[in-house]
Amino acid sequence: VAFGLDVTLSDDSIALRDIQLVRYRSDLAMAVLIAGLPEVLIKAAARNGVHRGPSLAAFFSALLQPRFVRAQPATIWASGSSVVATILADIRSNADLLADMLQRYAGIMWYLFSDVPAPMSSFLRDCTDLSYFCPVPDRVFGKLMQNSIEAVSGGATPTAKQASVFASLGVVAANTGVGPEACGVLTEVLQNASDAVRASVAVRWQRWPGALRVEVLQPWALLLGAELTLVD
């Protein structure tokens, strides 16, 4: 949620509650690191089955706070105040530390995520954010793409559902540093998708709110005849 710069930070203001929540998540991320919980949670989820995957992805995504990767103009976070600057520095520092820890267990974590059957759009959106901080290893990248695409293949899948999944997979690929030439399965699907699906995917990318490597996503957009005007 974005808040204009003209918001007064009274004791009950929405902007103040947002700041409090952001600081809480940042502090929680540090506590999780100090306790060594990423390793424990990832290995426990892997032992207990793929149904734990979506919850684990949502938890780590919330702690990483991906919306702060990119600038948020015309919000309280762009106020330039020293307090906001300090909070943002803490958020990004703690996110970087958590990302370093997750990368140590990337193989286990992404293998678990790649096995999630019929992945929901919300789960794949969390995966897009996680892939920015912890890219998908080569050995499971193809499996994640294939399983997710197969879940929405067929004429019975609504256009919006297909577009949501394909858009998320494109961002996962971009955040992992993979372009269309290196991901044949997704490239083929996008090339063969209906005009409605292709147009919807392009619009979703242009309005993408999360963490995103724009320069790597640009070739994917060009594949659809679009051009991104987003800024990293």
Coordinates of N, CA and C in Angstrom, one line a residue:
V1 N 0.8 -1.2 0.0 CA 0.0 0.0 0.0 C 0.9 1.2 0.0
A2 N 0.6 2.2 -0.9 CA 1.4 3.4 -1.0 C 0.7 4.5 -0.3
F3 N 1.5 5.4 0.3 CA 0.9 6.5 1.0 C 1.5 7.8 0.5
G4 N 0.7 8.8 0.2 CA 1.2 10.1 -0.3 C 2.0 10.8 0.7
L5 N 2.9 11.7 0.2 CA 3.8 12.5 1.1 C 3.0 13.5 2.0
D6 N 1.8 13.8 1.6 CA 1.0 14.7 2.4 C 0.3 14.1 3.6
V7 N 0.5 12.8 3.8 CA -0.1 12.1 5.0 C 0.5 12.6 6.3
T8 N -0.3 12.9 7.2 CA 0.2 13.4 8.6 C 0.3 12.1 9.4
L9 N 1.5 11.9 10.0 CA 1.8 10.7 10.8 C 1.3 10.9 12.2
S10 N -0.1 10.9 12.3 CA -0.7 10.9 13.7 C -0.5 9.5 14.2
D11 N -0.9 9.4 15.5 CA -0.7 8.1 16.2 C -1.5 7.0 15.6
D12 N -2.6 7.3 14.9 CA -3.4 6.3 14.3 C -3.5 6.3 12.8
S13 N -2.5 7.0 12.2 CA -2.5 7.1 10.7 C -2.1 5.8 10.1
I14 N -2.6 5.5 8.9 CA -2.3 4.3 8.1 C -0.8 4.3 7.8
A15 N -0.2 5.5 7.5 CA 1.2 5.5 7.1 C 2.1 5.1 8.3
L16 N 1.7 5.5 9.5 CA 2.5 5.2 10.7 C 2.4 3.7 11.0
R17 N 1.2 3.1 10.8 CA 1.0 1.7 11.0 C 1.8 0.9 9.9
D18 N 1.9 1.4 8.7 CA 2.8 0.8 7.7 C 4.2 0.8 8.1
I19 N 4.7 1.9 8.6 CA 6.1 2.0 9.1 C 6.3 1.0 10.2
Q20 N 5.4 0.9 11.2 CA 5.5 0.0 12.3 C 5.6 -1.5 11.8
L21 N 4.7 -1.8 10.8 CA 4.7 -3.2 10.3 C 6.0 -3.5 9.6
V22 N 6.5 -2.5 8.8 CA 7.8 -2.7 8.1 C 8.9 -2.9 9.0
R23 N 9.0 -2.1 10.1 CA 10.1 -2.3 11.0 C 10.0 -3.6 11.8
Y24 N 8.7 -4.0 12.1 CA 8.5 -5.3 12.7 C 9.1 -6.5 11.9
R25 N 8.7 -6.4 10.6 CA 9.2 -7.5 9.7 C 10.7 -7.5 9.5
S26 N 11.3 -6.3 9.5 CA 12.7 -6.2 9.4 C 13.4 -6.8 10.7
D27 N 12.8 -6.4 11.8 CA 13.4 -7.0 13.1 C 13.2 -8.5 13.1
L28 N 12.0 -9.0 12.6 CA 11.8 -10.4 12.6 C 12.7 -11.1 11.7
A29 N 13.1 -10.5 10.6 CA 14.0 -11.1 9.7 C 15.4 -11.3 10.4
M30 N 15.8 -10.3 11.1 CA 17.1 -10.4 11.8 C 17.0 -11.5 12.9
A31 N 15.8 -11.6 13.6 CA 15.7 -12.6 14.7 C 15.7 -14.0 14.1
V32 N 15.1 -14.2 12.9 CA 15.1 -15.4 12.2 C 16.5 -15.8 11.8
L33 N 17.3 -14.9 11.4 CA 18.7 -15.1 11.0 C 19.5 -15.6 12.2
I34 N 19.4 -14.8 13.3 CA 20.1 -15.1 14.5 C 19.8 -16.5 15.0
A35 N 18.6 -16.9 14.9 CA 18.2 -18.2 15.5 C 18.5 -19.3 14.5
G36 N 19.0 -19.0 13.3 CA 19.3 -20.0 12.3 C 18.1 -20.7 11.8
L37 N 16.9 -20.0 11.7 CA 15.7 -20.7 11.3 C 15.5 -21.0 9.8
P38 N 16.2 -20.2 8.9 CA 16.0 -20.6 7.5 C 16.3 -22.0 7.2
E39 N 17.5 -22.5 7.7 CA 17.9 -23.9 7.5 C 16.9 -24.8 8.1
V40 N 16.4 -24.6 9.3 CA 15.5 -25.4 10.0 C 14.2 -25.5 9.3
L41 N 13.7 -24.4 8.9 CA 12.4 -24.3 8.2 C 12.4 -25.0 6.8
I42 N 13.5 -24.7 6.1 CA 13.6 -25.3 4.7 C 13.7 -26.8 4.8
K43 N 14.5 -27.3 5.7 CA 14.7 -28.8 5.8 C 13.5 -29.4 6.4
A44 N 12.8 -28.8 7.3 CA 11.6 -29.4 7.9 C 10.5 -29.4 6.8
A45 N 10.3 -28.4 6.0 CA 9.3 -28.3 5.0 C 9.6 -29.4 3.9
A46 N 10.9 -29.6 3.6 CA 11.3 -30.6 2.6 C 10.9 -32.0 3.1
R47 N 11.0 -32.2 4.4 CA 10.7 -33.6 5.0 C 9.2 -33.8 5.1
N48 N 8.4 -32.7 5.3 CA 7.0 -32.9 5.5 C 6.1 -32.8 4.3
G49 N 6.7 -32.6 3.1 CA 5.9 -32.6 1.9 C 5.8 -31.3 1.2
V50 N 5.4 -31.3 -0.1 CA 5.3 -30.1 -0.9 C 4.2 -29.2 -0.5
H51 N 3.2 -29.7 0.3 CA 2.2 -28.8 0.7 C 2.7 -27.7 1.6
R52 N 3.9 -27.8 2.2 CA 4.4 -26.7 3.0 C 5.1 -25.6 2.1
G53 N 5.3 -25.9 0.9 CA 6.0 -25.0 0.0 C 5.4 -23.6 -0.1
P54 N 4.1 -23.5 -0.4 CA 3.5 -22.1 -0.5 C 3.7 -21.3 0.8
S55 N 3.5 -21.9 2.0 CA 3.6 -21.2 3.2 C 5.0 -20.7 3.5
L56 N 5.9 -21.6 3.1 CA 7.3 -21.2 3.3 C 7.7 -20.0 2.4
A57 N 7.3 -20.1 1.2 CA 7.6 -19.0 0.2 C 7.0 -17.7 0.7
A58 N 5.7 -17.8 1.2 CA 5.1 -16.6 1.6 C 5.8 -15.9 2.8
F59 N 6.3 -16.8 3.7 CA 7.0 -16.3 4.9 C 8.3 -15.6 4.6
F60 N 9.1 -16.3 3.7 CA 10.3 -15.6 3.4 C 10.1 -14.4 2.5
S61 N 9.2 -14.4 1.7 CA 8.9 -13.2 0.8 C 8.5 -12.0 1.7
A62 N 7.7 -12.3 2.7 CA 7.2 -11.2 3.6 C 8.4 -10.6 4.4
L63 N 9.4 -11.5 4.8 CA 10.5 -11.0 5.5 C 11.5 -10.2 4.7
L64 N 11.6 -10.6 3.4 CA 12.5 -9.9 2.5 C 12.0 -8.5 2.0
Q65 N 10.7 -8.3 2.2 CA 10.0 -7.0 1.9 C 10.5 -6.5 0.5
P66 N 10.1 -7.3 -0.6 CA 10.6 -6.9 -1.9 C 10.1 -5.6 -2.5
R67 N 9.1 -5.0 -1.9 CA 8.6 -3.7 -2.5 C 9.6 -2.6 -2.3
F68 N 10.6 -2.8 -1.4 CA 11.6 -1.8 -1.2 C 12.8 -2.0 -2.1
V69 N 12.8 -2.9 -3.0 CA 13.9 -3.0 -3.9 C 13.9 -1.8 -4.9
R70 N 12.7 -1.4 -5.3 CA 12.6 -0.3 -6.2 C 12.0 0.9 -5.5
A71 N 12.3 2.1 -6.0 CA 11.9 3.4 -5.5 C 10.3 3.4 -5.4
Q72 N 9.8 4.1 -4.5 CA 8.4 4.3 -4.3 C 8.0 5.8 -4.3
P73 N 8.1 6.4 -5.5 CA 7.8 7.9 -5.6 C 6.4 8.2 -5.1
A74 N 6.4 9.5 -4.6 CA 5.1 10.0 -4.1 C 4.5 9.2 -2.9
T75 N 5.4 8.6 -2.1 CA 4.9 7.9 -0.9 C 5.7 8.4 0.3
I76 N 5.3 7.9 1.4 CA 6.0 8.3 2.7 C 7.5 7.8 2.6
W77 N 7.7 6.7 1.8 CA 9.0 6.1 1.7 C 10.0 7.0 0.8
A78 N 9.4 8.0 0.2 CA 10.2 8.8 -0.7 C 10.4 10.2 0.0
S79 N 10.0 10.3 1.2 CA 10.0 11.6 1.9 C 11.4 12.2 2.1
G80 N 12.5 11.4 2.1 CA 13.8 11.9 2.3 C 14.2 12.2 3.7
S81 N 13.3 11.9 4.6 CA 13.6 12.2 6.0 C 14.7 11.2 6.5
S82 N 15.4 11.6 7.5 CA 16.5 10.8 8.1 C 16.0 9.5 8.7
V83 N 14.8 9.6 9.3 CA 14.2 8.5 10.0 C 13.8 7.4 8.9
V84 N 13.2 7.9 7.8 CA 12.8 6.9 6.8 C 14.0 6.3 6.1
A85 N 15.1 7.1 5.9 CA 16.3 6.6 5.3 C 16.9 5.6 6.2
T86 N 16.9 5.8 7.5 CA 17.5 4.8 8.4 C 16.7 3.5 8.4
I87 N 15.4 3.6 8.4 CA 14.5 2.4 8.3 C 14.8 1.6 7.0
L88 N 14.9 2.3 5.9 CA 15.1 1.7 4.6 C 16.4 1.0 4.6
A89 N 17.5 1.6 5.1 CA 18.8 1.0 5.2 C 18.8 -0.3 6.0
D90 N 18.0 -0.3 7.1 CA 17.9 -1.5 7.9 C 17.2 -2.6 7.1
I91 N 16.1 -2.2 6.5 CA 15.3 -3.2 5.7 C 16.2 -3.9 4.7
R92 N 16.9 -3.1 3.9 CA 17.7 -3.6 2.8 C 18.9 -4.4 3.3
S93 N 19.5 -4.0 4.4 CA 20.6 -4.7 5.0 C 20.1 -6.1 5.5
N94 N 19.0 -6.1 6.2 CA 18.5 -7.4 6.8 C 18.1 -8.3 5.6
A95 N 17.5 -7.7 4.6 CA 17.1 -8.5 3.4 C 18.3 -9.1 2.8
D96 N 19.3 -8.4 2.6 CA 20.6 -8.9 2.0 C 21.1 -10.1 2.8
L97 N 21.1 -9.9 4.2 CA 21.6 -11.0 5.0 C 20.8 -12.2 4.9
L98 N 19.4 -12.0 4.9 CA 18.5 -13.2 4.8 C 18.7 -13.9 3.4
A99 N 18.9 -13.1 2.4 CA 19.1 -13.6 1.0 C 20.4 -14.5 1.0
D100 N 21.4 -14.0 1.6 CA 22.7 -14.8 1.7 C 22.5 -16.1 2.3
M101 N 21.6 -16.1 3.4 CA 21.4 -17.4 4.1 C 20.5 -18.3 3.2
L102 N 19.5 -17.8 2.5 CA 18.6 -18.6 1.7 C 19.4 -19.2 0.5
Q103 N 20.4 -18.5 0.0 CA 21.2 -19.0 -1.1 C 22.0 -20.2 -0.8
R104 N 22.3 -20.4 0.5 CA 23.0 -21.6 1.0 C 22.2 -22.8 0.8
Y105 N 20.8 -22.7 0.9 CA 19.9 -23.8 0.8 C 19.0 -23.7 -0.4
A106 N 19.5 -23.0 -1.4 CA 18.6 -22.7 -2.6 C 18.2 -24.0 -3.3
G107 N 19.1 -25.0 -3.4 CA 18.8 -26.2 -4.1 C 17.6 -26.9 -3.4
I108 N 17.7 -27.1 -2.1 CA 16.6 -27.7 -1.3 C 15.3 -26.9 -1.5
M109 N 15.4 -25.6 -1.3 CA 14.2 -24.8 -1.2 C 13.5 -24.8 -2.6
W110 N 14.2 -24.6 -3.7 CA 13.6 -24.5 -5.0 C 13.2 -25.9 -5.5
Y111 N 13.8 -26.9 -5.1 CA 13.4 -28.3 -5.5 C 12.0 -28.5 -4.8
L112 N 11.8 -28.1 -3.6 CA 10.5 -28.2 -2.9 C 9.5 -27.4 -3.7
F113 N 9.8 -26.2 -4.0 CA 8.8 -25.3 -4.7 C 8.5 -25.9 -6.1
S114 N 9.5 -26.5 -6.8 CA 9.2 -27.0 -8.1 C 8.3 -28.2 -8.1
D115 N 8.1 -28.8 -7.0 CA 7.2 -30.0 -6.8 C 5.8 -29.6 -6.4
V116 N 5.5 -28.4 -6.1 CA 4.2 -28.0 -5.7 C 3.2 -28.2 -6.9
P117 N 2.2 -29.0 -6.7 CA 1.3 -29.3 -7.8 C 0.3 -28.2 -8.0
A118 N -0.1 -27.9 -9.2 CA -1.1 -26.9 -9.6 C -0.8 -25.6 -8.7
P119 N 0.3 -25.0 -8.9 CA 0.7 -23.9 -8.1 C -0.3 -22.7 -8.2
M120 N -0.7 -22.1 -7.1 CA -1.6 -20.9 -7.1 C -0.9 -19.7 -7.6
S121 N -1.6 -18.7 -8.1 CA -1.0 -17.5 -8.5 C -0.2 -16.8 -7.4
S122 N -0.8 -16.8 -6.2 CA -0.1 -16.2 -5.0 C 1.2 -16.8 -4.7
F123 N 1.3 -18.1 -4.8 CA 2.5 -18.8 -4.6 C 3.6 -18.4 -5.6
L124 N 3.2 -18.4 -6.9 CA 4.1 -18.1 -7.9 C 4.6 -16.6 -7.8
R125 N 3.7 -15.7 -7.3 CA 4.1 -14.3 -7.1 C 5.1 -14.3 -6.0
D126 N 5.0 -15.1 -4.9 CA 6.0 -15.1 -3.9 C 7.3 -15.7 -4.5
C127 N 7.2 -16.6 -5.4 CA 8.4 -17.2 -6.0 C 9.1 -16.1 -6.9
T128 N 8.4 -15.2 -7.5 CA 9.1 -14.1 -8.3 C 9.9 -13.3 -7.4
D129 N 9.4 -12.9 -6.2 CA 10.2 -12.1 -5.3 C 11.4 -12.9 -4.7
L130 N 11.2 -14.1 -4.4 CA 12.3 -14.9 -3.8 C 13.4 -15.1 -4.9
S131 N 13.0 -15.2 -6.2 CA 14.0 -15.4 -7.2 C 14.9 -14.2 -7.4
Y132 N 14.4 -13.0 -7.0 CA 15.2 -11.8 -7.1 C 16.4 -11.9 -6.1
F133 N 16.1 -12.4 -4.9 CA 17.1 -12.5 -3.8 C 17.8 -13.8 -3.8
C134 N 17.2 -14.8 -4.3 CA 17.8 -16.2 -4.3 C 17.4 -16.8 -5.7
P135 N 18.2 -16.6 -6.7 CA 17.9 -17.1 -8.0 C 17.7 -18.7 -8.0
V136 N 16.9 -19.1 -8.9 CA 16.6 -20.6 -9.0 C 17.8 -21.3 -9.6
P137 N 18.3 -22.3 -8.9 CA 19.5 -23.1 -9.5 C 19.1 -23.7 -10.8
D138 N 20.2 -23.9 -11.6 CA 20.0 -24.4 -13.0 C 19.3 -25.8 -12.9
R139 N 19.7 -26.6 -12.0 CA 19.2 -28.0 -11.9 C 17.7 -28.2 -11.7
V140 N 17.1 -27.1 -11.1 CA 15.6 -27.2 -10.9 C 14.8 -26.2 -11.7
F141 N 15.5 -25.3 -12.4 CA 14.8 -24.2 -13.1 C 13.8 -24.8 -14.1
G142 N 14.3 -25.7 -14.9 CA 13.5 -26.3 -15.9 C 12.3 -27.0 -15.4
K143 N 12.5 -27.7 -14.3 CA 11.4 -28.5 -13.6 C 10.3 -27.5 -13.1
L144 N 10.7 -26.4 -12.5 CA 9.8 -25.4 -12.0 C 8.9 -24.8 -13.1
M145 N 9.6 -24.5 -14.3 CA 8.9 -24.0 -15.4 C 7.9 -25.0 -16.0
Q146 N 8.4 -26.2 -16.2 CA 7.6 -27.3 -16.8 C 6.3 -27.6 -16.0
N147 N 6.5 -27.8 -14.7 CA 5.4 -28.2 -13.8 C 4.4 -27.1 -13.7
S148 N 4.8 -25.8 -13.7 CA 3.9 -24.7 -13.6 C 3.1 -24.5 -14.9
I149 N 3.8 -24.7 -16.0 CA 3.1 -24.5 -17.3 C 2.1 -25.6 -17.5
E150 N 2.5 -26.9 -17.2 CA 1.6 -28.0 -17.4 C 0.3 -27.8 -16.5
A151 N 0.4 -27.1 -15.4 CA -0.8 -27.0 -14.5 C -1.8 -26.1 -15.2
V152 N -1.5 -25.2 -16.1 CA -2.4 -24.4 -16.7 C -2.6 -24.6 -18.2
S153 N -2.0 -25.7 -18.7 CA -2.2 -26.1 -20.1 C -3.5 -26.6 -20.4
G154 N -4.0 -26.4 -21.6 CA -5.3 -26.9 -22.0 C -6.3 -25.8 -22.1
G155 N -7.3 -26.0 -23.0 CA -8.2 -24.9 -23.3 C -9.2 -24.6 -22.2
A156 N -9.3 -25.5 -21.2 CA -10.2 -25.2 -20.1 C -9.7 -24.2 -19.1
T157 N -8.5 -23.8 -19.2 CA -7.9 -22.8 -18.2 C -8.3 -21.4 -18.6
P158 N -8.9 -20.6 -17.7 CA -9.2 -19.2 -18.1 C -8.0 -18.4 -18.5
T159 N -8.3 -17.5 -19.4 CA -7.2 -16.6 -19.9 C -6.5 -15.9 -18.8
A160 N -7.2 -15.4 -17.8 CA -6.6 -14.6 -16.7 C -5.6 -15.5 -15.9
K161 N -6.0 -16.8 -15.7 CA -5.2 -17.7 -14.9 C -3.9 -18.0 -15.7
Q162 N -4.0 -18.3 -17.0 CA -2.8 -18.5 -17.8 C -1.9 -17.3 -17.8
A163 N -2.5 -16.1 -18.0 CA -1.7 -14.9 -18.1 C -0.9 -14.7 -16.8
S164 N -1.6 -14.9 -15.6 CA -1.0 -14.7 -14.3 C 0.2 -15.7 -14.1
V165 N 0.0 -16.9 -14.5 CA 1.1 -17.9 -14.4 C 2.3 -17.6 -15.3
F166 N 2.0 -17.3 -16.6 CA 3.0 -17.0 -17.5 C 3.8 -15.8 -17.2
A167 N 3.1 -14.8 -16.7 CA 3.7 -13.5 -16.3 C 4.7 -13.8 -15.1
S168 N 4.2 -14.5 -14.1 CA 5.1 -14.8 -13.0 C 6.3 -15.6 -13.4
L169 N 6.1 -16.6 -14.3 CA 7.3 -17.4 -14.7 C 8.3 -16.6 -15.5
G170 N 7.8 -15.6 -16.2 CA 8.7 -14.7 -16.9 C 9.5 -13.9 -16.0
V171 N 8.9 -13.5 -14.9 CA 9.7 -12.7 -13.9 C 10.6 -13.6 -13.2
V172 N 10.2 -14.8 -12.8 CA 11.2 -15.7 -12.2 C 12.4 -15.9 -13.1
A173 N 12.1 -16.1 -14.4 CA 13.2 -16.3 -15.3 C 14.1 -15.1 -15.4
A174 N 13.5 -13.9 -15.5 CA 14.3 -12.7 -15.5 C 15.1 -12.4 -14.2
N175 N 14.5 -12.7 -13.1 CA 15.2 -12.5 -11.8 C 16.3 -13.5 -11.6
T176 N 16.2 -14.6 -12.3 CA 17.2 -15.6 -12.3 C 18.3 -15.4 -13.3
G177 N 18.1 -14.4 -14.2 CA 19.0 -14.0 -15.2 C 18.9 -14.8 -16.5
V178 N 17.7 -15.4 -16.7 CA 17.5 -16.3 -17.9 C 16.6 -15.5 -18.9
G179 N 17.1 -15.4 -20.1 CA 16.3 -14.8 -21.2 C 15.6 -15.8 -22.0
P180 N 14.8 -15.4 -23.0 CA 14.0 -16.3 -23.9 C 14.8 -17.3 -24.6
E181 N 16.0 -17.0 -25.0 CA 16.9 -17.9 -25.7 C 17.3 -19.1 -24.9
A182 N 17.3 -19.0 -23.6 CA 17.7 -20.0 -22.7 C 16.6 -20.7 -21.9
C183 N 15.4 -20.4 -22.3 CA 14.2 -21.0 -21.6 C 13.2 -21.4 -22.7
G184 N 13.5 -22.4 -23.5 CA 12.7 -22.8 -24.6 C 11.2 -23.1 -24.2
V185 N 11.0 -23.8 -23.1 CA 9.6 -24.2 -22.8 C 8.7 -23.0 -22.6
L186 N 9.2 -21.9 -21.9 CA 8.4 -20.8 -21.7 C 8.3 -19.9 -22.9
T187 N 9.4 -19.8 -23.7 CA 9.4 -19.1 -24.9 C 8.3 -19.7 -25.9
E188 N 8.3 -21.0 -26.0 CA 7.4 -21.6 -26.9 C 5.9 -21.4 -26.5
V189 N 5.7 -21.5 -25.2 CA 4.3 -21.3 -24.7 C 3.8 -19.9 -25.0
L190 N 4.7 -18.9 -24.7 CA 4.3 -17.5 -25.0 C 4.1 -17.2 -26.5
Q191 N 4.9 -17.8 -27.3 CA 4.8 -17.6 -28.7 C 3.5 -18.2 -29.3
N192 N 3.1 -19.3 -28.6 CA 1.9 -20.0 -29.1 C 0.6 -19.6 -28.3
A193 N 0.7 -18.8 -27.4 CA -0.4 -18.4 -26.6 C -1.4 -17.5 -27.4
S194 N -2.6 -17.4 -27.0 CA -3.6 -16.6 -27.7 C -3.2 -15.1 -27.6
D195 N -3.8 -14.3 -28.4 CA -3.5 -12.9 -28.4 C -3.9 -12.3 -27.1
A196 N -5.0 -12.8 -26.5 CA -5.5 -12.2 -25.3 C -4.6 -12.5 -24.1
V197 N -4.0 -13.7 -24.1 CA -3.1 -14.1 -23.0 C -1.8 -13.3 -23.2
R198 N -1.3 -13.2 -24.4 CA 0.0 -12.4 -24.6 C -0.2 -11.0 -24.2
A199 N -1.3 -10.4 -24.6 CA -1.5 -9.0 -24.2 C -1.6 -8.8 -22.7
S200 N -2.3 -9.7 -22.1 CA -2.5 -9.7 -20.6 C -1.1 -9.8 -19.9
V201 N -0.3 -10.7 -20.4 CA 1.0 -10.9 -19.8 C 1.9 -9.6 -19.9
A202 N 1.8 -9.0 -21.1 CA 2.6 -7.8 -21.3 C 2.1 -6.7 -20.4
V203 N 0.8 -6.6 -20.2 CA 0.3 -5.5 -19.3 C 0.7 -5.8 -17.8
R204 N 0.7 -7.1 -17.4 CA 1.1 -7.4 -16.1 C 2.6 -7.1 -15.8
W205 N 3.4 -7.4 -16.8 CA 4.8 -7.0 -16.6 C 5.0 -5.5 -16.5
Q206 N 4.3 -4.8 -17.3 CA 4.4 -3.3 -17.3 C 4.0 -2.7 -16.0
R207 N 3.1 -3.4 -15.3 CA 2.6 -2.9 -14.0 C 3.2 -3.7 -12.8
W208 N 4.2 -4.4 -13.0 CA 4.7 -5.3 -12.0 C 5.1 -4.6 -10.7
P209 N 4.5 -5.0 -9.6 CA 4.8 -4.2 -8.3 C 6.0 -4.7 -7.5
G210 N 6.4 -5.9 -7.8 CA 7.4 -6.5 -6.9 C 8.9 -6.4 -7.4
A211 N 9.8 -7.1 -6.8 CA 11.2 -7.1 -7.2 C 11.3 -7.6 -8.6
L212 N 12.1 -6.9 -9.4 CA 12.2 -7.2 -10.8 C 13.5 -6.7 -11.4
R213 N 14.1 -7.6 -12.2 CA 15.3 -7.2 -13.0 C 14.8 -6.8 -14.4
V214 N 14.5 -5.5 -14.5 CA 13.9 -5.0 -15.7 C 14.7 -5.3 -17.0
E215 N 16.0 -5.1 -16.9 CA 16.9 -5.3 -18.1 C 16.8 -6.7 -18.6
V216 N 16.6 -7.7 -17.8 CA 16.5 -9.1 -18.2 C 15.1 -9.4 -18.7
L217 N 14.1 -8.8 -18.1 CA 12.7 -9.0 -18.5 C 12.4 -8.4 -19.9
Q218 N 13.2 -7.3 -20.3 CA 12.9 -6.6 -21.5 C 12.9 -7.5 -22.7
P219 N 13.8 -8.4 -22.9 CA 13.7 -9.4 -24.1 C 12.5 -10.2 -24.1
W220 N 12.0 -10.6 -22.9 CA 10.8 -11.3 -22.8 C 9.6 -10.5 -23.3
A221 N 9.6 -9.2 -22.9 CA 8.5 -8.3 -23.4 C 8.6 -8.1 -24.9
L222 N 9.8 -8.0 -25.4 CA 10.0 -7.9 -26.9 C 9.5 -9.1 -27.6
L223 N 9.6 -10.3 -27.0 CA 9.0 -11.5 -27.5 C 7.5 -11.4 -27.8
L224 N 6.9 -10.6 -27.0 CA 5.4 -10.4 -27.1 C 5.1 -9.1 -27.9
G225 N 6.1 -8.5 -28.4 CA 5.9 -7.3 -29.2 C 5.7 -6.0 -28.3
A226 N 6.1 -6.1 -27.1 CA 5.9 -5.0 -26.1 C 7.3 -4.5 -25.7
E227 N 7.3 -3.3 -25.1 CA 8.5 -2.8 -24.5 C 8.3 -2.2 -23.2
L228 N 9.0 -2.6 -22.2 CA 8.8 -2.1 -20.8 C 9.4 -0.7 -20.6
T229 N 8.6 0.1 -19.9 CA 9.1 1.4 -19.5 C 9.3 1.5 -18.0
L230 N 9.4 0.4 -17.3 CA 9.7 0.4 -15.9 C 11.1 0.8 -15.7
V231 N 11.4 1.2 -14.5 CA 12.7 1.6 -14.1 C 13.1 0.8 -12.9
D232 N 14.4 0.2 -12.9 CA 14.8 -0.6 -11.8 C 14.9 0.2 -10.5

